[in-house]
Amino acid sequence: SEKVVATRKSVIEFMLINHPLDCLVCDQGGDCELQDMVYQFGADNSRFCEPKVEKQPEDISPLIAVNANRCIKCMRCVRFLEEISGQRELGMLNRGENCKISSFYDDKVTSKLSGNTIDVCPVGALLAKSATHAVRPWELKRTESVSPYDALGTNINIDTFANKVIKIIPRHNSGINGSWISDQDRFGFLGLEYRVEQPLVNGEVTPWEQVQEDLGRVFADNEKSTLFMVSPTATVEQMLAVENLAAAMPNAQIGYSFSQHRQIQGDTEYFPVLGMSLEQLLQSDLIIIAGVDLDQDLPVLAARLRKANCRVVMIDPQTPDAGLVKNAQSPVLLFGKAVSEHVDADQLRESLQKVFAHGKLKTGDISGGANSAGAAILQSLRSCEDSAKSFSNVVLVGDALEEIAGDKMHIISSAEHVIALMSTTTEAIKRNAHIILPIPAWTEVSGSFVNMQLNWQCFKAAIKAPDAAREIEQICAMIAKAAKVAIFRKISEDQFADKLKQIKTEQQKSWSAQC
């Protein structure tokens, strides 16, 4: 009706009374809900001629920039942190024209999901500091990808401009992350600025031609023992390349995070996977978490459990309510990082299952990295050899190896030669690695991950890698040439796919039998 149209136009006019006319310089310009509403429903002129109220900018987060003048008091950011994140860290202060969104007592927002407030904000009041005044929305190139930072397999979109990552935003997937991503998923790419820019041999910049000669000296005696330590952030394709290289070398072994990927538990294969779909997990009436802080390590999963109103028990120094376990109809026990990395992980898992003895108890593992499940499947496709105590050569493959290297630093320090294949590195790696070779970062690689639900997800490179970087497959070929061995396809992608299908079928049967 005409009355509704006039009322709607008046409401929009009130929203614009103190809103700055800075659309031309606002980063939200062209992607702004308020702009769209004004264009579709608002008036084409303004009757307001008094000075606009101006507010001072506030610093509520090291990651999020706040422009209080653009805020229309919709309270979406407040509701998100309270209802989805579970941390009430923002609120509306004061009244009338002086009201504003602010943190309490000038504290910083600490939620691991805080970046999602940028997405829910309909105007340019909340923006990523890293992307402020960088580029216009319509100039961005969008690439679908998968986050490498945890085993959930969060779906993301990478927005790039001029071969540079500008920002990362969620890509909706109701079966995995819904519409949210963690701050690590969103801002983790910022650390890629600290790149390994050139090959380094004993700390000196070295051309690739010389690197081949140095590798020839390292692997001249291919009978010497070699250990490949592969990061859980490596893709399935990269892991396959390393697996086939190690199979061609007479005395080589592969370690996938060591304790995280134990192939055998008793007489059965053990895989660090959820063991059920996320939908099935959310239908459980009791979830027991052992060895992980979900809000810190898997905040997106924590948000989904919170939304489903699941009853969650955390195993900590306090004794959990045994009555909850006894009366539960479909309890689930999830093992975290502290359990999987324990020296006696197998015995600890078995003991926890006995403590929570229940006829319908289901178990799952949420401890791994982005491709831990893929690594475990590859490991199951080859014979399991006894791990040596020391190695002549150690090859570190992929990023996110800090914790592994720290736990097994004695193996690295005792090796004659340490070769690191990384896009970014740490001081510990620099001190111990004799040869550091640059590889493309995760935003520069096409490949696939297998997540905790055994979803095999493919993605494409968003930007081109620096000229000095070499693909892991290329460096594997260089090592094979240096060791004078021929790489053959001992494990193919078809074998991997068949094994993955077999595991998913077995787990579905196990789930159905327990229900």
Coordinates of C-alpha atoms in Angstrom, one line a residue:
S1 CA 0.0 0.0 0.0
E2 CA 1.0 3.6 -0.3
K3 CA 1.2 3.9 3.5
V4 CA 3.7 1.1 3.8
V5 CA 5.8 2.5 0.9
A6 CA 5.9 5.9 2.6
T7 CA 6.7 4.4 6.0
R8 CA 9.5 2.4 4.6
K9 CA 10.9 5.4 2.9
S10 CA 10.7 7.4 6.1
V11 CA 12.6 4.7 8.1
I12 CA 15.4 4.7 5.5
E13 CA 15.5 8.5 5.7
F14 CA 16.0 8.2 9.5
M15 CA 18.8 5.7 9.0
L16 CA 20.6 8.2 6.7
I17 CA 20.3 11.2 9.1
N18 CA 23.7 10.8 10.6
H19 CA 25.2 8.4 8.0
P20 CA 28.2 10.0 6.2
L21 CA 28.0 10.6 2.5
D22 CA 31.3 8.8 1.8
C23 CA 30.2 6.0 -0.5
L24 CA 32.9 6.9 -3.0
V25 CA 35.7 6.2 -0.5
C26 CA 34.0 3.5 1.6
D27 CA 35.4 0.0 1.1
Q28 CA 31.8 -1.4 1.2
G29 CA 30.8 0.7 -1.7
G30 CA 29.3 -1.4 -4.4
D31 CA 28.7 -4.3 -2.0
C32 CA 26.6 -2.4 0.6
E33 CA 23.1 -3.5 1.7
L34 CA 22.2 0.1 2.7
Q35 CA 23.1 1.4 -0.8
D36 CA 20.8 -1.2 -2.3
M37 CA 17.9 -0.4 0.0
V38 CA 18.2 3.3 -0.6
Y39 CA 18.4 2.8 -4.3
Q40 CA 15.3 0.5 -4.3
F41 CA 13.1 1.9 -1.6
G42 CA 14.5 5.3 -0.5
A43 CA 13.9 8.9 -1.4
D44 CA 16.0 10.7 -4.0
N45 CA 16.5 13.8 -1.8
S46 CA 17.1 14.7 1.8
R47 CA 15.2 17.1 4.1
F48 CA 17.9 17.0 6.8
C49 CA 20.2 20.0 6.9
E50 CA 21.6 20.0 10.5
P51 CA 25.2 19.0 11.1
K52 CA 25.7 15.2 11.4
V53 CA 26.9 13.7 14.7
E54 CA 30.5 12.5 14.4
K55 CA 31.9 9.7 16.6
Q56 CA 35.6 9.0 17.3
P57 CA 36.9 5.7 15.8
E58 CA 37.4 2.8 18.3
D59 CA 39.9 0.0 18.3
I60 CA 38.1 -3.1 19.3
S61 CA 40.3 -5.7 17.6
P62 CA 43.8 -6.0 16.0
L63 CA 42.0 -7.5 12.9
I64 CA 38.9 -5.4 12.6
A65 CA 38.6 -1.7 11.7
V66 CA 35.6 0.2 13.1
N67 CA 34.0 3.3 11.6
A68 CA 31.3 4.3 14.1
N69 CA 29.9 7.0 11.9
R70 CA 28.7 4.4 9.4
C71 CA 27.0 2.2 11.9
I72 CA 23.2 2.0 11.6
K73 CA 22.7 0.2 15.0
C74 CA 21.3 -3.0 13.4
M75 CA 23.0 -5.0 16.2
R76 CA 23.9 -7.9 13.9
C77 CA 27.5 -7.9 15.2
V78 CA 26.3 -8.0 18.8
R79 CA 23.9 -10.8 18.1
F80 CA 26.4 -12.8 16.2
L81 CA 29.0 -12.8 19.0
E82 CA 26.4 -13.6 21.6
E83 CA 24.3 -16.2 19.8
I84 CA 26.7 -17.8 17.4
S85 CA 30.1 -17.3 18.9
G86 CA 28.8 -17.6 22.5
Q87 CA 30.9 -14.7 23.7
R88 CA 29.0 -11.4 24.5
E89 CA 31.9 -9.0 23.8
L90 CA 30.1 -6.2 22.0
G91 CA 27.0 -4.2 23.1
M92 CA 25.1 -0.9 22.6
L93 CA 26.3 1.9 24.9
N94 CA 24.6 5.2 25.7
R95 CA 21.2 6.4 24.3
G96 CA 19.8 8.5 21.4
E97 CA 22.3 10.1 19.0
N98 CA 25.2 9.2 21.4
C99 CA 24.6 5.4 21.3
K100 CA 27.3 3.3 19.7
I101 CA 28.5 -0.3 19.4
S102 CA 31.5 -0.9 21.6
S103 CA 33.3 -3.5 23.6
F104 CA 32.9 -3.5 27.4
Y105 CA 35.5 -1.6 29.5
D106 CA 37.5 -1.0 26.3
D107 CA 38.5 -4.7 26.1
K108 CA 39.4 -6.2 22.8
V109 CA 37.2 -8.7 21.1
T110 CA 38.8 -12.1 21.6
S111 CA 36.4 -14.5 19.8
K112 CA 38.0 -16.8 17.3
L113 CA 35.0 -16.1 15.0
S114 CA 35.1 -12.3 15.3
G115 CA 35.9 -11.8 11.6
N116 CA 32.4 -12.9 10.7
T117 CA 31.0 -9.7 12.1
I118 CA 32.6 -8.1 9.0
D119 CA 30.4 -10.3 6.8
V120 CA 27.1 -9.7 8.7
C121 CA 27.6 -5.9 8.9
P122 CA 25.3 -4.4 6.2
V123 CA 27.4 -1.2 5.8
G124 CA 31.1 -0.3 6.0
A125 CA 31.2 0.1 9.8
L126 CA 33.2 -3.1 10.3
L127 CA 36.0 -3.9 7.9
A128 CA 39.1 -6.0 7.8
K129 CA 42.1 -3.8 8.6
S130 CA 44.2 -5.8 6.1
A131 CA 41.8 -5.0 3.2
T132 CA 41.0 -1.3 4.0
H133 CA 41.4 1.0 1.0
A134 CA 42.9 -1.8 -1.0
V135 CA 40.6 -2.4 -4.0
R136 CA 37.0 -2.0 -5.1
P137 CA 34.7 -5.1 -4.8
W138 CA 34.0 -5.4 -8.5
E139 CA 37.7 -5.5 -9.3
L140 CA 38.3 -8.7 -7.3
K141 CA 38.7 -12.1 -8.8
R142 CA 37.1 -14.8 -6.7
T143 CA 38.4 -18.4 -6.4
E144 CA 36.8 -21.2 -4.5
S145 CA 39.1 -23.0 -2.1
V146 CA 39.4 -25.0 1.1
S147 CA 41.1 -23.8 4.3
P148 CA 44.3 -25.6 5.3
Y149 CA 44.2 -24.7 9.0
D150 CA 42.2 -27.5 10.6
A151 CA 40.6 -30.9 9.8
L152 CA 37.1 -29.5 9.3
G153 CA 37.7 -28.6 5.7
T154 CA 36.1 -25.2 5.8
N155 CA 35.0 -23.9 2.4
I156 CA 36.2 -20.4 1.6
N157 CA 36.4 -17.9 -1.3
I158 CA 39.7 -16.2 -1.9
D159 CA 39.4 -12.7 -3.4
T160 CA 42.5 -11.5 -5.3
F161 CA 43.7 -8.5 -7.3
A162 CA 46.8 -8.1 -9.3
N163 CA 48.1 -11.6 -8.2
K164 CA 47.7 -10.7 -4.5
V165 CA 45.3 -12.1 -1.9
I166 CA 43.1 -9.2 -0.7
K167 CA 40.7 -11.0 1.6
I168 CA 39.2 -14.4 2.4
I169 CA 35.4 -14.8 3.0
P170 CA 33.2 -17.8 3.8
R171 CA 31.7 -20.1 1.1
H172 CA 28.5 -21.6 2.3
N173 CA 28.5 -25.4 2.8
S174 CA 25.7 -26.7 5.1
G175 CA 27.5 -30.0 5.5
I176 CA 30.7 -28.5 6.8
N177 CA 31.1 -24.9 8.0
G178 CA 27.7 -23.5 7.3
S179 CA 28.2 -19.7 6.6
W180 CA 31.1 -19.1 9.0
I181 CA 34.8 -19.3 9.1
S182 CA 37.4 -18.9 11.9
D183 CA 39.7 -15.9 12.1
Q184 CA 42.6 -18.1 11.3
D185 CA 40.9 -19.2 8.1
R186 CA 40.1 -15.5 7.3
F187 CA 43.4 -13.8 8.2
G188 CA 45.9 -16.7 8.1
F189 CA 47.1 -15.6 4.6
L190 CA 48.7 -12.5 6.1
G191 CA 51.6 -14.6 7.4
L192 CA 52.4 -15.5 3.8
E193 CA 54.2 -12.2 3.5
Y194 CA 57.1 -13.7 5.4
R195 CA 58.1 -16.0 2.5
V196 CA 61.1 -18.1 1.7
E197 CA 62.0 -16.0 -1.4
Q198 CA 65.0 -17.8 -2.7
P199 CA 66.7 -21.2 -2.2
L200 CA 69.1 -21.1 0.7
V201 CA 72.1 -23.4 1.2
N202 CA 73.7 -22.9 4.6
G203 CA 72.0 -19.6 4.9
E204 CA 73.3 -18.3 1.5
V205 CA 71.1 -17.5 -1.5
T206 CA 71.8 -20.2 -4.1
P207 CA 70.5 -20.6 -7.7
W208 CA 68.5 -23.7 -8.5
E209 CA 71.2 -25.1 -10.8
Q210 CA 73.6 -25.1 -7.8
V211 CA 70.9 -26.6 -5.6
Q212 CA 70.7 -29.6 -7.9
E213 CA 74.5 -30.1 -7.4
D214 CA 74.2 -29.8 -3.6
L215 CA 71.3 -32.3 -3.6
G216 CA 73.6 -34.6 -5.6
R217 CA 76.2 -34.5 -2.9
V218 CA 73.6 -35.1 -0.1
F219 CA 72.0 -38.1 -1.8
A220 CA 75.1 -39.5 -3.5
D221 CA 74.9 -42.5 -1.2
N222 CA 71.2 -43.4 -1.6
E223 CA 71.7 -46.3 0.9
K224 CA 71.8 -43.8 3.7
S225 CA 68.6 -43.5 5.7
T226 CA 66.2 -40.7 4.8
L227 CA 63.1 -39.5 6.6
F228 CA 60.4 -37.4 4.9
M229 CA 58.4 -35.4 7.5
V230 CA 55.2 -34.4 5.7
S231 CA 53.0 -31.6 6.9
P232 CA 49.2 -32.3 7.3
T233 CA 48.6 -29.2 5.2
A234 CA 50.2 -30.9 2.1
T235 CA 47.7 -31.9 -0.6
V236 CA 46.8 -35.4 -1.5
E237 CA 48.7 -34.9 -4.8
Q238 CA 51.8 -33.7 -3.0
M239 CA 51.7 -36.6 -0.5
L240 CA 51.4 -39.0 -3.4
A241 CA 54.6 -37.5 -5.0
V242 CA 56.5 -37.9 -1.7
E243 CA 55.1 -41.5 -1.2
N244 CA 56.3 -42.6 -4.7
L245 CA 59.7 -40.9 -4.2
A246 CA 60.2 -42.7 -0.9
A247 CA 59.1 -46.0 -2.4
A248 CA 61.8 -45.6 -5.1
M249 CA 64.6 -44.9 -2.6
P250 CA 66.1 -48.0 -0.9
N251 CA 66.2 -46.7 2.6
A252 CA 63.5 -44.0 3.1
Q253 CA 60.6 -43.6 5.5
I254 CA 57.7 -41.2 5.7
G255 CA 56.4 -39.6 8.9
Y256 CA 53.0 -37.9 8.9
S257 CA 53.0 -35.9 12.1
F258 CA 54.3 -39.1 13.8
S259 CA 51.9 -39.8 16.7
Q260 CA 48.9 -38.3 15.0
H261 CA 48.7 -40.9 12.3
R262 CA 49.3 -44.3 13.9
Q263 CA 48.3 -46.8 11.3
I264 CA 47.5 -49.7 13.7
Q265 CA 45.4 -49.7 16.8
G266 CA 45.3 -53.3 18.1
D267 CA 44.5 -55.5 15.1
T268 CA 42.6 -52.8 13.2
E269 CA 43.5 -49.7 11.1
Y270 CA 43.1 -46.4 12.9
F271 CA 42.2 -43.2 11.0
P272 CA 42.1 -39.7 12.5
V273 CA 38.6 -39.0 11.3
L274 CA 35.2 -38.1 12.7
G275 CA 33.7 -41.5 12.0
M276 CA 30.3 -40.0 11.1
S277 CA 28.9 -37.1 9.2
L278 CA 28.6 -33.7 10.8
E279 CA 24.8 -34.0 10.5
Q280 CA 24.9 -37.3 12.5
L281 CA 27.1 -35.7 15.1
L282 CA 24.7 -32.8 15.6
Q283 CA 21.9 -35.3 16.2
S284 CA 23.7 -36.8 19.2
D285 CA 22.2 -35.9 22.6
L286 CA 25.6 -36.0 24.4
I287 CA 29.1 -35.2 23.0
I288 CA 32.2 -35.8 25.2
I289 CA 35.3 -33.9 24.2
A290 CA 38.7 -35.2 25.3
G291 CA 42.0 -33.3 24.8
V292 CA 40.9 -30.2 22.8
D293 CA 39.4 -26.8 23.5
L294 CA 36.8 -26.5 20.7
D295 CA 36.4 -22.7 21.1
Q296 CA 40.1 -22.2 20.5
D297 CA 41.1 -25.0 18.1
L298 CA 37.9 -25.7 16.1
P299 CA 35.7 -22.6 16.7
V300 CA 33.5 -23.2 13.6
L301 CA 32.6 -26.7 14.9
A302 CA 32.0 -25.3 18.3
A303 CA 29.5 -22.8 16.8
R304 CA 27.7 -25.5 14.9
L305 CA 27.4 -27.6 18.1
R306 CA 26.1 -24.5 20.0
K307 CA 23.5 -23.8 17.3
A308 CA 22.3 -27.4 17.4
N309 CA 21.9 -27.1 21.1
C310 CA 24.0 -30.2 21.7
R311 CA 24.9 -31.1 25.3
V312 CA 28.7 -31.1 25.4
V313 CA 30.9 -32.4 28.2
M314 CA 34.6 -31.4 28.3
I315 CA 37.0 -33.8 30.0
D316 CA 39.2 -31.6 32.3
P317 CA 40.4 -31.9 35.9
Q318 CA 36.8 -31.8 37.1
T319 CA 34.9 -35.0 36.9
P320 CA 32.2 -34.9 34.2
D321 CA 28.6 -35.8 35.2
A322 CA 28.5 -39.6 34.8
G323 CA 24.7 -39.5 34.9
L324 CA 24.7 -37.7 31.6
V325 CA 26.6 -40.5 30.0
K326 CA 24.4 -43.2 31.6
N327 CA 21.1 -41.6 30.4
A328 CA 22.3 -40.5 27.0
Q329 CA 20.6 -42.2 24.0
S330 CA 23.3 -41.5 21.3
P331 CA 26.5 -40.3 23.0
V332 CA 29.7 -39.5 21.0
L333 CA 33.2 -39.4 22.4
L334 CA 35.6 -37.1 20.4
F335 CA 39.4 -37.3 20.7
G336 CA 41.4 -34.1 20.4
K337 CA 45.0 -33.2 19.9
A338 CA 46.1 -33.8 23.5
V339 CA 44.9 -37.4 23.2
S340 CA 46.3 -38.2 19.7
E341 CA 49.7 -36.7 20.4
H342 CA 50.1 -38.5 23.8
V343 CA 52.9 -41.1 24.0
D344 CA 50.4 -43.8 24.8
A345 CA 47.6 -42.5 22.5
D346 CA 46.2 -46.0 21.7
Q347 CA 46.0 -47.0 25.3
L348 CA 44.5 -43.6 26.3
R349 CA 41.8 -43.9 23.7
E350 CA 41.0 -47.4 24.8
S351 CA 40.9 -46.3 28.5
L352 CA 38.5 -43.4 27.8
Q353 CA 36.2 -45.7 25.9
K354 CA 36.1 -48.0 28.9
V355 CA 35.5 -45.1 31.3
F356 CA 32.5 -44.1 29.3
A357 CA 31.3 -47.6 28.7
H358 CA 28.0 -47.4 26.9
G359 CA 26.3 -49.7 24.4
K360 CA 25.6 -46.9 21.9
L361 CA 28.8 -44.9 22.4
K362 CA 30.4 -43.8 19.1
T363 CA 33.9 -42.3 18.8
G364 CA 35.6 -39.9 16.5
D365 CA 38.9 -38.0 16.1
I366 CA 39.1 -34.2 15.5
S367 CA 42.8 -33.8 16.2
G368 CA 44.2 -33.7 12.7
G369 CA 45.3 -31.1 10.2
A370 CA 43.7 -30.2 6.9
N371 CA 44.7 -33.4 5.2
S372 CA 45.5 -35.7 8.1
A373 CA 42.8 -38.2 6.9
G374 CA 44.4 -38.3 3.4
A375 CA 47.8 -38.9 5.0
A376 CA 46.5 -41.8 7.0
I377 CA 44.8 -43.4 4.0
L378 CA 48.1 -43.1 2.0
Q379 CA 49.9 -44.7 4.9
S380 CA 47.5 -47.6 5.0
L381 CA 48.2 -48.3 1.3
R382 CA 51.9 -49.3 2.0
S383 CA 53.5 -51.7 4.4
C384 CA 54.2 -50.3 7.9
E385 CA 57.9 -50.3 8.6
D386 CA 59.6 -49.9 12.0
S387 CA 60.7 -46.4 12.5
A388 CA 64.4 -45.8 13.0
K389 CA 65.8 -43.8 15.9
S390 CA 68.0 -41.6 13.7
F391 CA 68.4 -40.7 10.0
S392 CA 71.2 -39.4 7.9
N393 CA 68.9 -37.2 5.9
V394 CA 65.7 -35.5 7.0
V395 CA 63.4 -33.8 4.4
L396 CA 60.7 -31.5 5.8
V397 CA 57.8 -31.2 3.4
G398 CA 55.2 -28.4 3.7
D399 CA 54.3 -25.7 6.1
A400 CA 52.8 -26.0 9.6
L401 CA 55.6 -28.3 10.8
E402 CA 56.6 -26.2 13.8
E403 CA 55.0 -28.5 16.4
I404 CA 56.2 -31.7 14.7
A405 CA 59.7 -30.3 14.5
G406 CA 59.7 -29.2 18.1
D407 CA 58.5 -32.6 19.3
K408 CA 61.1 -34.5 17.2
M409 CA 63.9 -32.0 17.2
H410 CA 66.4 -34.6 18.3
I411 CA 65.9 -36.4 15.0
I412 CA 66.5 -33.2 13.1
S413 CA 69.5 -32.1 15.1
S414 CA 71.2 -35.6 14.8
A415 CA 70.8 -35.7 11.0
E416 CA 73.7 -35.1 8.7
H417 CA 71.6 -33.1 6.3
V418 CA 68.2 -31.3 6.8
I419 CA 66.3 -30.1 3.8
A420 CA 63.2 -28.0 4.2
L421 CA 60.6 -27.5 1.5
M422 CA 58.5 -24.6 2.7
S423 CA 56.8 -21.4 1.6
T424 CA 57.3 -19.8 5.0
T425 CA 59.7 -20.8 7.7
T426 CA 60.6 -20.3 11.4
E427 CA 63.7 -19.5 13.3
A428 CA 64.0 -23.1 14.5
I429 CA 63.9 -24.4 11.0
K430 CA 66.4 -21.8 9.8
R431 CA 68.8 -22.8 12.6
N432 CA 68.6 -26.5 11.8
A433 CA 68.0 -26.8 8.0
H434 CA 71.0 -26.9 5.8
I435 CA 69.0 -26.4 2.6
I436 CA 65.7 -24.4 2.5
L437 CA 63.8 -24.6 -0.8
P438 CA 60.8 -22.3 -1.5
I439 CA 57.5 -23.9 -2.6
P440 CA 54.2 -22.3 -3.5
A441 CA 51.9 -21.3 -0.6
W442 CA 48.5 -22.9 -0.1
T443 CA 46.9 -20.0 -2.0
E444 CA 49.1 -20.8 -5.0
V445 CA 48.5 -24.5 -5.2
S446 CA 45.8 -26.6 -6.9
G447 CA 45.1 -29.9 -5.2
S448 CA 42.7 -31.6 -2.7
F449 CA 42.3 -32.3 1.0
V450 CA 40.4 -35.1 2.8
N451 CA 38.7 -33.7 5.9
M452 CA 37.5 -35.3 9.1
Q453 CA 34.3 -36.4 7.5
L454 CA 36.2 -38.1 4.7
N455 CA 35.0 -35.5 2.2
W456 CA 37.6 -35.3 -0.7
Q457 CA 37.5 -31.6 -1.6
C458 CA 39.4 -30.2 -4.6
F459 CA 40.5 -26.5 -5.0
K460 CA 42.4 -24.4 -7.5
A461 CA 45.2 -22.0 -7.1
A462 CA 44.0 -18.4 -6.5
I463 CA 47.3 -16.6 -7.5
K464 CA 50.5 -17.5 -9.2
A465 CA 53.5 -18.6 -7.1
P466 CA 56.7 -16.5 -7.1
D467 CA 59.2 -17.3 -9.9
A468 CA 61.7 -18.7 -7.4
A469 CA 59.3 -21.2 -6.0
R470 CA 59.1 -24.8 -7.2
E471 CA 56.3 -27.3 -6.9
I472 CA 56.9 -30.2 -4.4
E473 CA 56.5 -32.6 -7.3
Q474 CA 59.3 -30.8 -9.1
I475 CA 61.6 -31.0 -6.1
C476 CA 60.8 -34.7 -5.6
A477 CA 62.0 -35.2 -9.2
M478 CA 65.2 -33.3 -8.4
I479 CA 65.8 -35.5 -5.3
A480 CA 65.2 -38.6 -7.4
K481 CA 67.7 -37.4 -10.0
A482 CA 70.2 -36.7 -7.2
A483 CA 69.7 -40.1 -5.6
K484 CA 69.9 -41.8 -9.1
V485 CA 66.5 -43.5 -8.7
A486 CA 63.5 -43.7 -11.0
I487 CA 60.1 -42.6 -9.5
F488 CA 57.3 -45.1 -10.3
R489 CA 53.7 -44.9 -9.3
K490 CA 53.5 -47.3 -6.5
I491 CA 50.3 -45.6 -5.2
S492 CA 47.9 -44.1 -7.7
E493 CA 45.0 -41.7 -7.2
D494 CA 42.7 -44.6 -8.2
Q495 CA 44.0 -46.7 -5.4
F496 CA 43.6 -43.8 -3.0
A497 CA 40.0 -43.2 -4.2
D498 CA 39.1 -46.9 -3.8
K499 CA 40.6 -47.0 -0.2
L500 CA 38.7 -43.8 0.7
K501 CA 35.4 -45.3 -0.6
Q502 CA 36.1 -48.5 1.4
I503 CA 36.7 -46.6 4.6
K504 CA 33.6 -44.5 4.2
T505 CA 31.5 -47.6 3.5
E506 CA 32.8 -49.4 6.6
Q507 CA 32.2 -46.4 8.8
Q508 CA 28.7 -46.0 7.6
K509 CA 28.0 -49.7 8.4
S510 CA 29.5 -49.2 11.8
W511 CA 27.3 -46.2 12.5
S512 CA 24.2 -48.0 11.3
A513 CA 25.0 -51.0 13.5
Q514 CA 25.4 -48.8 16.6
C515 CA 22.2 -46.9 16.1

